[in-house]
Amino acid sequence: MTTATRTAFAAALLLAATALPTSAAAATGDTTHVDGRLPSGATYLMDVPARWNGTVLLFSHGYTSGPANPAQDAPDDATKALLLQRGYALVGSSYATTGWAVTDAVPDQLATLTAFTDRFGTASRTIAWGRSYGGLVTTAIAERHPERIDGSLSLCGLVHGGVANWNNTLDPVFALKTLLAPDSGVPLVNVGSQSAADAAAGALSAVVDSAQATAKGRARIALAAALHNIPVWNQPTQPRPAPADRDAQQANQYEAVKGLLKVAAFNRRQESEARAGGNMSWNTGVDYARLLGASSVRKEVTELYEKAGLSLRTDLGTLDRAPRIGADPQAVAWMAATSSFTGELTKPQLSVHTVGDALVPVQTESALKRAVTAAGSASLLRQAYTDNAGHCTFSPAEQLAALHTLEDRLTKGRWEGTDAASLNSRAAKADPTTPTRYVPYRPTPYLRPYDLAHPADGR
């Protein structure tokens, strides 16, 4: 982290610690509910059961586009109810701003924790947890403020960090534009405004829709999907395709590609570029043939190209010869300092992912493990996987099982029961009414890793 960033974080935390938050409390049954506002303008929630077990769970919510910006202190209502029944205190804030708000989210969450302690006393145990973008916030807290927590739990988190995320988001849209609309003029970076982002997303989406009508177009969409490791089953509403049904697999990926264009590739990029002060991603020097070779769905791409009578080698050559995109060094520096990780854990972390996530592919877990291993913290990390499609589609049972497994590590000082069978057994006991789908799984490598444990990354 740069000196300027450390100073900004310290200033935000000092303000939060010295200015008094405002709050209002109400007792509902056996739970005290508190709504409050921090000096930053962020709001917070606290729910504390009458028979508090001494553990406070600090929940970091996912990416919020706005204008609505509610505080959250649990991932969903069903899980929240089960946790309160078991005596956990639940806290969590909104963030002072929406979007890629990590520089607000971390101090706001820590200020919320301080407000909780001031009101209810010191917890015997504090666990930071979060889903999706909140997994990035949680991991930032775990690395930069370990003295405030005892352990952390990331669910479907962006644990690969910000630079890696935006590099890998660039690759599929670069392939789509280069192979399907090379003369379209669609800006892939330096988008400028939300209206420009909407226009770019709409233009490239129309190209993809047209391409989906032909065998050659479908093969090229599959290639773009492979560069993001988009799985062939990525929504619970989709039929799970047979292993050899390449057409059904590609149809599922097509829907995910459309979602990527609508949400992350342009709109969220524009907001993040505005924060970073420029384009924070690049593909200079990237070998797309090598990336495809490491993709989890490379066989599907190869077979679809053969079926379409299209040369995969020729298209990869076209990608190699296409003008590349360079990054703004200052924007990369900002994103790296605020949103990338060293891998240096000092407290235990459990990271859990669904295997069928298209928005934050399961391969992000490989990127996290790479960083943590390089930093010498591998003994503190465990990872687990559920056999389901979609982003953050965990059942309450699965989430409670992950939490209880982390608690056991904190109590015993060693990891136990992190295998799929043990997690499923624990999940079934925690909530027999919802699914238990943990499976043995090892994700393929993340295609564009970037972390602060490897100084040569991207340089």
CSV table of C-alpha atoms in Angstrom, one decimal:
chain,number,residue,atom,x,y,z
A,1,MET,CA,0.0,0.0,0.0
A,2,THR,CA,1.3,3.5,-0.9
A,3,THR,CA,2.1,6.1,1.8
A,4,ALA,CA,-0.8,8.2,0.5
A,5,THR,CA,-3.2,5.4,0.7
A,6,ARG,CA,-2.1,4.5,4.3
A,7,THR,CA,-2.5,8.1,5.3
A,8,ALA,CA,-6.0,8.3,3.8
A,9,PHE,CA,-7.0,5.0,5.6
A,10,ALA,CA,-5.6,6.3,8.9
A,11,ALA,CA,-7.4,9.6,8.5
A,12,ALA,CA,-10.7,7.9,7.8
A,13,LEU,CA,-10.3,5.6,10.8
A,14,LEU,CA,-9.3,8.5,13.1
A,15,LEU,CA,-12.4,10.4,12.1
A,16,ALA,CA,-14.6,7.4,12.6
A,17,ALA,CA,-13.0,6.8,16.0
A,18,THR,CA,-13.2,10.4,17.3
A,19,ALA,CA,-16.6,11.5,15.9
A,20,LEU,CA,-19.7,10.0,17.6
A,21,PRO,CA,-22.0,8.0,15.4
A,22,THR,CA,-25.7,8.5,15.7
A,23,SER,CA,-28.0,5.6,16.4
A,24,ALA,CA,-31.5,4.4,17.4
A,25,ALA,CA,-32.3,1.1,19.1
A,26,ALA,CA,-35.4,-1.0,19.3
A,27,ALA,CA,-36.0,-4.3,21.1
A,28,THR,CA,-37.9,-6.8,19.1
A,29,GLY,CA,-38.7,-10.0,21.0
A,30,ASP,CA,-35.3,-11.4,22.2
A,31,THR,CA,-33.2,-9.2,19.8
A,32,THR,CA,-32.0,-5.6,20.2
A,33,HIS,CA,-31.9,-3.9,16.8
A,34,VAL,CA,-29.8,-0.8,16.3
A,35,ASP,CA,-29.8,1.5,13.3
A,36,GLY,CA,-27.1,4.1,13.1
A,37,ARG,CA,-25.1,6.5,11.0
A,38,LEU,CA,-21.3,7.0,11.0
A,39,PRO,CA,-19.6,10.4,10.5
A,40,SER,CA,-18.7,9.3,7.0
A,41,GLY,CA,-22.4,9.2,6.2
A,42,ALA,CA,-22.5,5.4,6.0
A,43,THR,CA,-25.3,3.7,7.9
A,44,TYR,CA,-25.0,0.6,10.0
A,45,LEU,CA,-27.1,-2.2,11.5
A,46,MET,CA,-26.7,-4.2,14.6
A,47,ASP,CA,-28.8,-7.1,15.8
A,48,VAL,CA,-27.9,-8.5,19.2
A,49,PRO,CA,-29.8,-11.4,20.7
A,50,ALA,CA,-30.7,-11.3,24.4
A,51,ARG,CA,-28.6,-14.4,24.9
A,52,TRP,CA,-25.5,-13.2,23.0
A,53,ASN,CA,-22.9,-15.9,22.8
A,54,GLY,CA,-20.0,-13.4,22.8
A,55,THR,CA,-19.2,-13.7,19.1
A,56,VAL,CA,-19.8,-10.8,16.8
A,57,LEU,CA,-20.0,-11.3,13.0
A,58,LEU,CA,-18.9,-8.3,10.9
A,59,PHE,CA,-20.6,-8.7,7.5
A,60,SER,CA,-19.4,-6.9,4.4
A,61,HIS,CA,-21.9,-6.7,1.7
A,62,GLY,CA,-21.3,-6.9,-2.1
A,63,TYR,CA,-21.0,-4.3,-4.8
A,64,THR,CA,-23.8,-1.8,-4.8
A,65,SER,CA,-24.4,0.4,-7.9
A,66,GLY,CA,-26.7,2.9,-6.2
A,67,PRO,CA,-28.6,5.0,-5.7
A,68,ALA,CA,-30.0,2.8,-3.0
A,69,ASN,CA,-27.2,2.0,-0.5
A,70,PRO,CA,-28.6,0.0,2.5
A,71,ALA,CA,-26.6,-1.4,5.3
A,72,GLN,CA,-26.5,-5.1,5.7
A,73,ASP,CA,-25.5,-7.3,8.6
A,74,ALA,CA,-26.1,-10.8,7.1
A,75,PRO,CA,-26.1,-12.4,3.7
A,76,ASP,CA,-29.8,-13.2,3.6
A,77,ASP,CA,-32.8,-13.3,5.9
A,78,ALA,CA,-32.9,-17.0,6.4
A,79,THR,CA,-29.3,-17.2,7.5
A,80,LYS,CA,-29.7,-14.2,9.7
A,81,ALA,CA,-32.6,-15.8,11.6
A,82,LEU,CA,-30.6,-18.9,12.2
A,83,LEU,CA,-27.6,-17.0,13.4
A,84,LEU,CA,-29.6,-14.9,15.8
A,85,GLN,CA,-31.3,-18.1,17.2
A,86,ARG,CA,-27.8,-19.4,17.9
A,87,GLY,CA,-26.8,-16.2,19.8
A,88,TYR,CA,-24.5,-14.4,17.4
A,89,ALA,CA,-24.4,-10.6,17.3
A,90,LEU,CA,-24.6,-9.3,13.7
A,91,VAL,CA,-23.2,-6.0,12.5
A,92,GLY,CA,-22.5,-4.4,9.2
A,93,SER,CA,-22.5,-1.1,7.4
A,94,SER,CA,-23.3,0.4,4.1
A,95,TYR,CA,-20.3,2.1,2.6
A,96,ALA,CA,-20.1,5.9,2.4
A,97,THR,CA,-20.2,5.6,-1.4
A,98,THR,CA,-21.4,3.0,-3.8
A,99,GLY,CA,-19.4,1.2,-6.4
A,100,TRP,CA,-15.8,0.1,-6.0
A,101,ALA,CA,-15.7,1.7,-2.6
A,102,VAL,CA,-13.0,-0.3,-0.8
A,103,THR,CA,-11.4,2.9,0.6
A,104,ASP,CA,-14.7,3.7,2.2
A,105,ALA,CA,-15.8,0.2,3.1
A,106,VAL,CA,-12.8,-0.8,5.2
A,107,PRO,CA,-12.9,2.2,7.6
A,108,ASP,CA,-16.7,2.2,7.7
A,109,GLN,CA,-16.8,-1.4,8.7
A,110,LEU,CA,-14.1,-0.9,11.4
A,111,ALA,CA,-15.9,2.2,12.7
A,112,THR,CA,-19.1,0.0,12.9
A,113,LEU,CA,-17.2,-2.5,14.9
A,114,THR,CA,-16.0,0.3,17.3
A,115,ALA,CA,-19.6,1.5,17.6
A,116,PHE,CA,-20.7,-2.0,18.5
A,117,THR,CA,-18.0,-2.3,21.2
A,118,ASP,CA,-18.9,1.1,22.7
A,119,ARG,CA,-22.5,0.1,23.0
A,120,PHE,CA,-22.5,-3.6,23.8
A,121,GLY,CA,-19.0,-4.2,25.2
A,122,THR,CA,-16.0,-6.2,23.9
A,123,ALA,CA,-16.8,-9.4,22.1
A,124,SER,CA,-15.0,-12.6,23.1
A,125,ARG,CA,-14.5,-13.3,19.4
A,126,THR,CA,-14.8,-11.2,16.2
A,127,ILE,CA,-15.2,-12.8,12.8
A,128,ALA,CA,-15.2,-10.7,9.6
A,129,TRP,CA,-17.2,-12.2,6.7
A,130,GLY,CA,-18.6,-11.1,3.4
A,131,ARG,CA,-19.9,-12.1,0.1
A,132,SER,CA,-18.9,-11.2,-3.5
A,133,TYR,CA,-17.2,-7.7,-3.4
A,134,GLY,CA,-17.7,-8.0,0.4
A,135,GLY,CA,-15.2,-10.9,0.2
A,136,LEU,CA,-12.6,-8.5,-1.1
A,137,VAL,CA,-13.5,-6.0,1.7
A,138,THR,CA,-13.2,-8.9,4.2
A,139,THR,CA,-9.8,-10.0,2.9
A,140,ALA,CA,-8.6,-6.4,3.0
A,141,ILE,CA,-9.6,-6.2,6.7
A,142,ALA,CA,-7.9,-9.6,7.3
A,143,GLU,CA,-4.6,-8.4,5.8
A,144,ARG,CA,-4.5,-4.8,6.9
A,145,HIS,CA,-6.3,-4.8,10.3
A,146,PRO,CA,-5.8,-8.3,11.7
A,147,GLU,CA,-5.7,-6.9,15.2
A,148,ARG,CA,-9.4,-6.1,15.0
A,149,ILE,CA,-10.6,-9.7,14.2
A,150,ASP,CA,-9.9,-13.3,15.1
A,151,GLY,CA,-10.6,-14.8,11.7
A,152,SER,CA,-12.3,-14.2,8.4
A,153,LEU,CA,-14.7,-16.0,6.1
A,154,SER,CA,-15.0,-15.1,2.4
A,155,LEU,CA,-18.0,-16.3,0.4
A,156,CYS,CA,-17.8,-16.1,-3.4
A,157,GLY,CA,-15.3,-13.3,-2.9
A,158,LEU,CA,-13.2,-11.3,-5.2
A,159,VAL,CA,-10.2,-12.7,-3.4
A,160,HIS,CA,-8.0,-12.4,-6.6
A,161,GLY,CA,-8.0,-8.6,-6.0
A,162,GLY,CA,-8.8,-5.6,-8.1
A,163,VAL,CA,-6.1,-5.5,-10.8
A,164,ALA,CA,-6.5,-9.2,-11.6
A,165,ASN,CA,-10.3,-8.7,-11.7
A,166,TRP,CA,-10.1,-5.9,-14.3
A,167,ASN,CA,-7.5,-7.6,-16.4
A,168,ASN,CA,-9.6,-10.8,-16.6
A,169,THR,CA,-12.7,-8.8,-17.3
A,170,LEU,CA,-10.9,-7.1,-20.3
A,171,ASP,CA,-9.9,-10.4,-22.0
A,172,PRO,CA,-13.4,-11.7,-23.1
A,173,VAL,CA,-14.6,-8.3,-24.4
A,174,PHE,CA,-11.3,-7.8,-26.3
A,175,ALA,CA,-11.9,-11.2,-28.0
A,176,LEU,CA,-15.5,-10.4,-28.8
A,177,LYS,CA,-14.7,-7.0,-30.3
A,178,THR,CA,-11.6,-8.3,-32.2
A,179,LEU,CA,-13.3,-11.4,-33.7
A,180,LEU,CA,-16.9,-10.2,-34.1
A,181,ALA,CA,-16.8,-6.4,-34.5
A,182,PRO,CA,-13.2,-5.2,-35.2
A,183,ASP,CA,-14.4,-1.9,-36.8
A,184,SER,CA,-17.1,-1.1,-34.4
A,185,GLY,CA,-15.3,1.5,-32.4
A,186,VAL,CA,-16.6,0.2,-29.1
A,187,PRO,CA,-14.4,1.5,-26.3
A,188,LEU,CA,-13.2,-1.3,-24.0
A,189,VAL,CA,-11.4,1.0,-21.6
A,190,ASN,CA,-11.5,4.7,-20.7
A,191,VAL,CA,-15.2,4.5,-21.1
A,192,GLY,CA,-15.8,8.1,-19.8
A,193,SER,CA,-19.4,8.2,-18.6
A,194,GLN,CA,-22.2,5.9,-17.6
A,195,SER,CA,-24.1,6.9,-20.8
A,196,ALA,CA,-21.0,5.9,-22.8
A,197,ALA,CA,-20.8,2.6,-20.9
A,198,ASP,CA,-24.5,1.9,-21.6
A,199,ALA,CA,-24.0,2.6,-25.3
A,200,ALA,CA,-20.8,0.4,-25.5
A,201,ALA,CA,-22.6,-2.5,-23.7
A,202,GLY,CA,-25.6,-2.2,-25.9
A,203,ALA,CA,-23.5,-2.1,-29.1
A,204,LEU,CA,-21.4,-5.1,-28.3
A,205,SER,CA,-24.4,-7.0,-26.9
A,206,ALA,CA,-26.2,-6.6,-30.3
A,207,VAL,CA,-23.1,-8.0,-32.0
A,208,VAL,CA,-23.1,-11.0,-29.7
A,209,ASP,CA,-26.8,-11.6,-30.3
A,210,SER,CA,-26.3,-11.6,-34.0
A,211,ALA,CA,-23.2,-13.9,-33.7
A,212,GLN,CA,-25.2,-16.4,-31.6
A,213,ALA,CA,-27.3,-17.2,-34.7
A,214,THR,CA,-24.4,-18.9,-36.5
A,215,ALA,CA,-22.1,-21.8,-35.7
A,216,LYS,CA,-19.0,-19.7,-36.3
A,217,GLY,CA,-20.4,-16.9,-34.0
A,218,ARG,CA,-21.2,-19.4,-31.3
A,219,ALA,CA,-17.7,-20.8,-31.4
A,220,ARG,CA,-16.2,-17.3,-31.0
A,221,ILE,CA,-18.5,-16.5,-28.1
A,222,ALA,CA,-17.3,-19.7,-26.5
A,223,LEU,CA,-13.7,-18.7,-27.0
A,224,ALA,CA,-14.4,-15.3,-25.3
A,225,ALA,CA,-16.1,-17.1,-22.4
A,226,ALA,CA,-13.2,-19.4,-22.0
A,227,LEU,CA,-10.8,-16.5,-21.5
A,228,HIS,CA,-12.9,-15.6,-18.4
A,229,ASN,CA,-13.3,-19.2,-17.3
A,230,ILE,CA,-17.1,-18.9,-17.6
A,231,PRO,CA,-18.5,-22.3,-16.6
A,232,VAL,CA,-20.9,-24.2,-18.8
A,233,TRP,CA,-23.5,-24.3,-16.0
A,234,ASN,CA,-23.7,-20.9,-14.4
A,235,GLN,CA,-27.2,-20.2,-13.2
A,236,PRO,CA,-29.5,-22.5,-11.0
A,237,THR,CA,-32.3,-21.9,-13.5
A,238,GLN,CA,-30.3,-23.4,-16.4
A,239,PRO,CA,-30.4,-27.1,-17.1
A,240,ARG,CA,-27.1,-28.7,-16.3
A,241,PRO,CA,-25.7,-29.8,-19.6
A,242,ALA,CA,-24.3,-33.2,-20.3
A,243,PRO,CA,-20.5,-33.4,-20.5
A,244,ALA,CA,-20.5,-33.8,-24.3
A,245,ASP,CA,-23.4,-31.5,-25.1
A,246,ARG,CA,-21.4,-28.6,-26.4
A,247,ASP,CA,-24.3,-26.7,-27.8
A,248,ALA,CA,-26.1,-26.6,-24.5
A,249,GLN,CA,-22.9,-25.6,-22.7
A,250,GLN,CA,-22.3,-22.8,-25.1
A,251,ALA,CA,-25.9,-21.6,-24.8
A,252,ASN,CA,-25.5,-21.3,-21.1
A,253,GLN,CA,-22.2,-19.4,-21.6
A,254,TYR,CA,-23.9,-17.0,-24.0
A,255,GLU,CA,-26.3,-15.9,-21.3
A,256,ALA,CA,-23.4,-15.3,-18.9
A,257,VAL,CA,-21.5,-13.3,-21.6
A,258,LYS,CA,-24.5,-11.1,-22.1
A,259,GLY,CA,-24.6,-10.6,-18.3
A,260,LEU,CA,-20.9,-9.7,-18.2
A,261,LEU,CA,-21.4,-7.1,-21.0
A,262,LYS,CA,-24.5,-5.6,-19.2
A,263,VAL,CA,-22.9,-5.3,-15.7
A,264,ALA,CA,-19.2,-5.5,-15.2
A,265,ALA,CA,-17.4,-5.0,-18.5
A,266,PHE,CA,-18.6,-1.4,-19.1
A,267,ASN,CA,-20.8,0.0,-16.3
A,268,ARG,CA,-18.8,-1.2,-13.3
A,269,ARG,CA,-15.6,-0.6,-15.2
A,270,GLN,CA,-16.5,3.1,-15.8
A,271,GLU,CA,-17.2,3.6,-12.1
A,272,SER,CA,-13.9,1.9,-11.2
A,273,GLU,CA,-11.9,3.9,-13.8
A,274,ALA,CA,-13.3,7.1,-12.4
A,275,ARG,CA,-12.1,6.1,-8.9
A,276,ALA,CA,-8.7,4.9,-10.1
A,277,GLY,CA,-8.2,8.0,-12.3
A,278,GLY,CA,-7.8,6.0,-15.5
A,279,ASN,CA,-7.6,2.5,-17.0
A,280,MET,CA,-6.3,0.0,-14.6
A,281,SER,CA,-6.1,-3.0,-16.9
A,282,TRP,CA,-4.0,-4.1,-19.9
A,283,ASN,CA,-3.4,-7.0,-22.3
A,284,THR,CA,0.0,-6.0,-23.6
A,285,GLY,CA,2.2,-9.1,-23.8
A,286,VAL,CA,-0.7,-11.5,-23.2
A,287,ASP,CA,-0.5,-14.8,-25.1
A,288,TYR,CA,-4.2,-15.8,-25.7
A,289,ALA,CA,-3.3,-19.2,-27.1
A,290,ARG,CA,-1.6,-19.9,-23.7
A,291,LEU,CA,-4.6,-18.6,-21.8
A,292,LEU,CA,-7.0,-20.8,-23.7
A,293,GLY,CA,-4.7,-23.8,-23.1
A,294,ALA,CA,-5.1,-23.2,-19.4
A,295,SER,CA,-8.8,-22.5,-19.5
A,296,SER,CA,-11.2,-24.9,-17.7
A,297,VAL,CA,-13.4,-25.1,-20.9
A,298,ARG,CA,-10.8,-25.3,-23.6
A,299,LYS,CA,-12.1,-28.7,-24.9
A,300,GLU,CA,-15.5,-27.2,-25.5
A,301,VAL,CA,-14.0,-24.4,-27.5
A,302,THR,CA,-11.9,-26.7,-29.6
A,303,GLU,CA,-14.9,-28.9,-30.5
A,304,LEU,CA,-17.2,-26.0,-31.3
A,305,TYR,CA,-14.6,-24.6,-33.7
A,306,GLU,CA,-14.2,-28.0,-35.4
A,307,LYS,CA,-18.0,-28.3,-35.7
A,308,ALA,CA,-18.2,-24.8,-37.2
A,309,GLY,CA,-15.4,-25.5,-39.7
A,310,LEU,CA,-13.5,-22.6,-38.3
A,311,SER,CA,-9.8,-22.4,-37.7
A,312,LEU,CA,-9.0,-21.8,-34.0
A,313,ARG,CA,-5.4,-21.2,-34.8
A,314,THR,CA,-6.4,-18.4,-37.2
A,315,ASP,CA,-8.6,-16.7,-34.7
A,316,LEU,CA,-5.9,-16.9,-32.0
A,317,GLY,CA,-3.5,-15.4,-34.5
A,318,THR,CA,-6.0,-12.6,-35.1
A,319,LEU,CA,-6.0,-11.9,-31.4
A,320,ASP,CA,-2.2,-11.9,-31.2
A,321,ARG,CA,-1.9,-9.4,-34.0
A,322,ALA,CA,-4.7,-7.0,-32.8
A,323,PRO,CA,-3.6,-3.7,-31.3
A,324,ARG,CA,-3.2,-4.2,-27.6
A,325,ILE,CA,-4.5,-2.1,-24.7
A,326,GLY,CA,-2.1,-0.5,-22.2
A,327,ALA,CA,-2.9,0.6,-18.7
A,328,ASP,CA,-2.5,4.0,-17.0
A,329,PRO,CA,0.4,3.3,-14.5
A,330,GLN,CA,-1.2,5.6,-11.9
A,331,ALA,CA,-4.5,3.9,-12.1
A,332,VAL,CA,-2.8,0.5,-11.7
A,333,ALA,CA,-0.9,1.8,-8.7
A,334,TRP,CA,-4.2,3.0,-7.1
A,335,MET,CA,-6.0,-0.3,-7.8
A,336,ALA,CA,-3.0,-2.4,-6.5
A,337,ALA,CA,-2.6,-0.3,-3.3
A,338,THR,CA,-6.3,-0.3,-2.4
A,339,SER,CA,-7.6,-3.6,-3.9
A,340,SER,CA,-4.8,-6.2,-4.4
A,341,PHE,CA,-3.4,-8.5,-1.8
A,342,THR,CA,-0.1,-9.5,-0.3
A,343,GLY,CA,-1.3,-12.9,0.8
A,344,GLU,CA,0.1,-12.2,4.3
A,345,LEU,CA,-2.5,-13.6,6.6
A,346,THR,CA,-1.9,-13.6,10.4
A,347,LYS,CA,-5.3,-14.9,11.3
A,348,PRO,CA,-7.2,-18.0,9.9
A,349,GLN,CA,-9.3,-17.5,6.8
A,350,LEU,CA,-11.8,-19.9,5.1
A,351,SER,CA,-12.8,-19.1,1.5
A,352,VAL,CA,-15.8,-20.8,0.0
A,353,HIS,CA,-17.0,-20.7,-3.7
A,354,THR,CA,-19.6,-22.2,-5.9
A,355,VAL,CA,-18.1,-24.2,-8.8
A,356,GLY,CA,-20.5,-22.6,-11.3
A,357,ASP,CA,-19.9,-18.9,-10.8
A,358,ALA,CA,-19.7,-16.8,-14.0
A,359,LEU,CA,-19.4,-13.4,-12.4
A,360,VAL,CA,-16.5,-14.2,-10.1
A,361,PRO,CA,-15.2,-17.5,-11.4
A,362,VAL,CA,-14.1,-20.2,-9.0
A,363,GLN,CA,-10.6,-19.9,-10.3
A,364,THR,CA,-10.2,-16.7,-8.2
A,365,GLU,CA,-9.5,-19.2,-5.4
A,366,SER,CA,-6.4,-20.4,-7.2
A,367,ALA,CA,-5.2,-16.7,-7.3
A,368,LEU,CA,-5.7,-16.4,-3.6
A,369,LYS,CA,-3.9,-19.6,-2.9
A,370,ARG,CA,-1.0,-18.5,-5.1
A,371,ALA,CA,-0.6,-15.2,-3.1
A,372,VAL,CA,-1.0,-16.8,0.3
A,373,THR,CA,1.5,-19.6,-0.5
A,374,ALA,CA,4.1,-17.1,-1.8
A,375,ALA,CA,3.7,-15.1,1.4
A,376,GLY,CA,4.2,-18.1,3.6
A,377,SER,CA,0.7,-18.0,5.1
A,378,ALA,CA,-0.7,-21.2,3.5
A,379,SER,CA,-1.3,-22.9,6.9
A,380,LEU,CA,-3.8,-20.2,7.8
A,381,LEU,CA,-6.0,-20.6,4.6
A,382,ARG,CA,-8.5,-23.3,3.8
A,383,GLN,CA,-10.8,-23.3,0.8
A,384,ALA,CA,-14.0,-25.2,0.1
A,385,TYR,CA,-16.5,-25.6,-2.8
A,386,THR,CA,-20.1,-26.2,-3.3
A,387,ASP,CA,-21.6,-27.9,-6.4
A,388,ASN,CA,-24.0,-25.3,-7.5
A,389,ALA,CA,-24.4,-22.8,-10.3
A,390,GLY,CA,-24.6,-19.0,-9.9
A,391,HIS,CA,-22.9,-16.3,-7.9
A,392,CYS,CA,-23.2,-16.6,-4.1
A,393,THR,CA,-25.9,-19.2,-4.3
A,394,PHE,CA,-25.2,-20.8,-1.0
A,395,SER,CA,-27.8,-22.2,1.2
A,396,PRO,CA,-28.1,-21.2,4.9
A,397,ALA,CA,-26.9,-24.7,5.9
A,398,GLU,CA,-23.7,-24.3,3.8
A,399,GLN,CA,-23.0,-20.8,5.2
A,400,LEU,CA,-23.4,-22.0,8.8
A,401,ALA,CA,-21.2,-25.0,8.2
A,402,ALA,CA,-18.4,-22.7,6.9
A,403,LEU,CA,-18.8,-20.4,9.9
A,404,HIS,CA,-18.7,-23.3,12.4
A,405,THR,CA,-15.7,-24.8,10.7
A,406,LEU,CA,-13.8,-21.5,11.0
A,407,GLU,CA,-14.9,-21.3,14.7
A,408,ASP,CA,-13.4,-24.7,15.4
A,409,ARG,CA,-10.1,-23.6,13.9
A,410,LEU,CA,-10.1,-20.6,16.2
A,411,THR,CA,-11.0,-22.7,19.2
A,412,LYS,CA,-8.6,-25.6,18.6
A,413,GLY,CA,-5.8,-23.9,16.9
A,414,ARG,CA,-5.8,-26.3,14.0
A,415,TRP,CA,-8.0,-27.0,10.9
A,416,GLU,CA,-10.4,-29.9,11.2
A,417,GLY,CA,-13.3,-31.1,9.1
A,418,THR,CA,-12.6,-28.9,6.0
A,419,ASP,CA,-13.2,-31.9,3.6
A,420,ALA,CA,-16.5,-32.0,1.7
A,421,ALA,CA,-18.0,-34.9,3.7
A,422,SER,CA,-17.4,-33.2,7.1
A,423,LEU,CA,-18.7,-29.9,5.8
A,424,ASN,CA,-21.9,-31.5,4.5
A,425,SER,CA,-22.4,-33.3,7.8
A,426,ARG,CA,-22.0,-30.1,9.7
A,427,ALA,CA,-24.3,-28.3,7.3
A,428,ALA,CA,-27.1,-30.9,7.7
A,429,LYS,CA,-26.9,-30.5,11.4
A,430,ALA,CA,-27.0,-26.7,11.3
A,431,ASP,CA,-30.0,-26.6,9.0
A,432,PRO,CA,-31.6,-29.8,7.7
A,433,THR,CA,-34.1,-27.9,5.6
A,434,THR,CA,-31.7,-26.4,3.0
A,435,PRO,CA,-29.2,-28.1,0.6
A,436,THR,CA,-25.8,-29.3,1.5
A,437,ARG,CA,-23.6,-29.5,-1.6
A,438,TYR,CA,-20.0,-29.4,-0.7
A,439,VAL,CA,-17.8,-31.4,-3.0
A,440,PRO,CA,-14.1,-32.2,-3.4
A,441,TYR,CA,-12.8,-29.8,-6.0
A,442,ARG,CA,-9.6,-28.2,-7.3
A,443,PRO,CA,-10.0,-25.2,-9.5
A,444,THR,CA,-7.8,-24.7,-12.6
A,445,PRO,CA,-5.4,-21.8,-12.4
A,446,TYR,CA,-6.7,-18.2,-12.6
A,447,LEU,CA,-5.7,-16.9,-16.0
A,448,ARG,CA,-4.6,-13.4,-15.2
A,449,PRO,CA,-3.3,-13.4,-11.6
A,450,TYR,CA,-1.9,-10.3,-10.0
A,451,ASP,CA,-0.9,-9.9,-6.3
A,452,LEU,CA,1.6,-8.0,-4.2
A,453,ALA,CA,3.4,-11.2,-3.3
A,454,HIS,CA,4.8,-11.4,-6.8
A,455,PRO,CA,6.4,-8.1,-7.6
A,456,ALA,CA,7.0,-9.0,-11.3
A,457,ASP,CA,3.3,-9.4,-12.0
A,458,GLY,CA,2.3,-7.5,-15.1
A,459,ARG,CA,5.5,-5.4,-15.1
